[in-house]
Coordinates of C-alpha atoms in Angstrom, one line a residue:
L1111 CA 25.6 -165.6 27.8
R1112 CA 26.5 -169.3 27.9
D1113 CA 29.1 -169.1 25.2
A1114 CA 30.2 -165.7 25.9
S1115 CA 33.9 -165.3 27.2
A1116 CA 33.2 -161.6 28.0
V1117 CA 30.2 -159.5 28.8
V1118 CA 30.1 -155.7 28.8
C1119 CA 27.0 -154.6 31.0
T1120 CA 25.6 -151.2 30.9
T1121 CA 22.3 -151.2 32.5
G1122 CA 20.6 -148.3 33.8
V1123 CA 17.2 -146.7 35.0
P1124 CA 15.7 -143.0 35.1
A1125 CA 17.0 -141.5 38.3
F1126 CA 14.0 -140.2 39.5
G1127 CA 11.4 -142.6 38.0
I1128 CA 10.4 -140.4 35.1
S1129 CA 7.3 -141.4 33.3
G1130 CA 6.3 -144.1 35.8
Q1131 CA 9.0 -146.2 34.7
W1132 CA 9.5 -147.3 38.2
E1133 CA 6.3 -148.9 38.8
K1134 CA 6.6 -150.8 35.5
G1135 CA 9.6 -152.6 36.9
N1136 CA 12.2 -150.4 35.5
H1137 CA 13.3 -149.8 39.2
P1138 CA 17.1 -149.3 40.4
E1139 CA 17.1 -152.1 42.7
T1140 CA 15.4 -154.5 40.1
V1141 CA 17.8 -153.2 37.4
D1142 CA 20.8 -152.0 38.9
H1143 CA 21.3 -154.3 41.7
F1144 CA 19.6 -157.7 41.2
G1145 CA 19.8 -157.4 37.2
V1146 CA 23.7 -157.1 37.3
K1147 CA 24.2 -159.6 40.0
N1148 CA 21.8 -162.1 37.9
V1149 CA 23.6 -161.4 34.7
A1150 CA 27.1 -161.8 36.6
H1151 CA 26.1 -164.9 38.2
I1152 CA 24.6 -166.6 35.1
W1153 CA 27.6 -165.7 33.2
S1154 CA 30.1 -166.8 35.6
T1155 CA 28.6 -170.2 36.4
A1156 CA 28.1 -170.9 32.6
P1157 CA 30.6 -173.3 31.2
G1158 CA 33.5 -172.3 29.0
P1159 CA 36.5 -169.9 29.6
K1160 CA 35.6 -166.3 31.1
R1161 CA 37.8 -163.6 30.0
R1162 CA 36.2 -160.1 31.3
F1163 CA 32.9 -158.8 32.9
V1164 CA 32.8 -155.1 32.3
L1165 CA 30.3 -153.2 34.4
M1166 CA 29.5 -149.9 33.2
S1167 CA 28.1 -148.0 36.4
S1168 CA 27.9 -144.2 37.2
I1169 CA 30.0 -141.7 38.5
G1170 CA 29.4 -140.8 42.1
V1171 CA 29.0 -144.1 43.4
T1172 CA 31.6 -143.9 45.9
R1173 CA 30.7 -140.3 46.9
R1174 CA 27.0 -140.7 46.8
D1175 CA 26.8 -138.8 50.1
G1176 CA 28.2 -135.6 48.8
F1177 CA 27.0 -132.9 46.5
P1178 CA 25.8 -133.0 43.8
Y1179 CA 25.5 -136.8 43.8
S1180 CA 23.4 -136.9 46.9
I1181 CA 20.7 -135.1 45.0
L1182 CA 21.2 -137.9 41.9
N1183 CA 21.0 -140.5 44.7
G1184 CA 17.4 -139.1 45.7
G1185 CA 15.7 -142.3 44.5
G1186 CA 18.5 -144.6 45.5
V1187 CA 20.0 -145.2 42.0
L1188 CA 23.6 -144.8 43.0
D1189 CA 23.1 -147.2 46.3
A1190 CA 21.6 -149.7 43.9
K1191 CA 24.2 -149.2 41.7
A1192 CA 26.8 -149.9 44.5
R1193 CA 25.2 -153.0 45.3
G1194 CA 25.6 -154.1 42.0
E1195 CA 28.9 -153.4 41.7
A1196 CA 29.6 -155.3 45.2
A1197 CA 27.9 -158.4 43.8
V1198 CA 30.4 -158.3 40.7
S1199 CA 33.2 -157.9 43.1
E1200 CA 32.3 -160.7 45.2
M1201 CA 32.3 -163.2 42.3
A1202 CA 35.5 -162.0 41.2

C-alpha cells in the first residue's frame, strides 16, 4: 500500500457465520469495520500522492433496519460495514 496512489477495497464475510468462519477470525467487526479502517489509515498516512480510495460496501447499509436488510443484518454485517464506511469518510 505504501506506493499505491489508489486502493479498491472489496472486503466481506459470510452473512451468518457459515462454516464457523466467524470463530476463525473472519468476523464482520474484524473484517468490515476494523479491517477497512486499518487499510484506509495505513494507505492515507503513507508517503506519496493519493488519488482515490474506493470502498465496495453492501446494499442496504443505510436501510439496515428495514425489510429485507434487517434479516441480512441479523449478525451485524451491515452494522460493521456502516462503521467501516464511516471510518473511511472520517479520513477523507
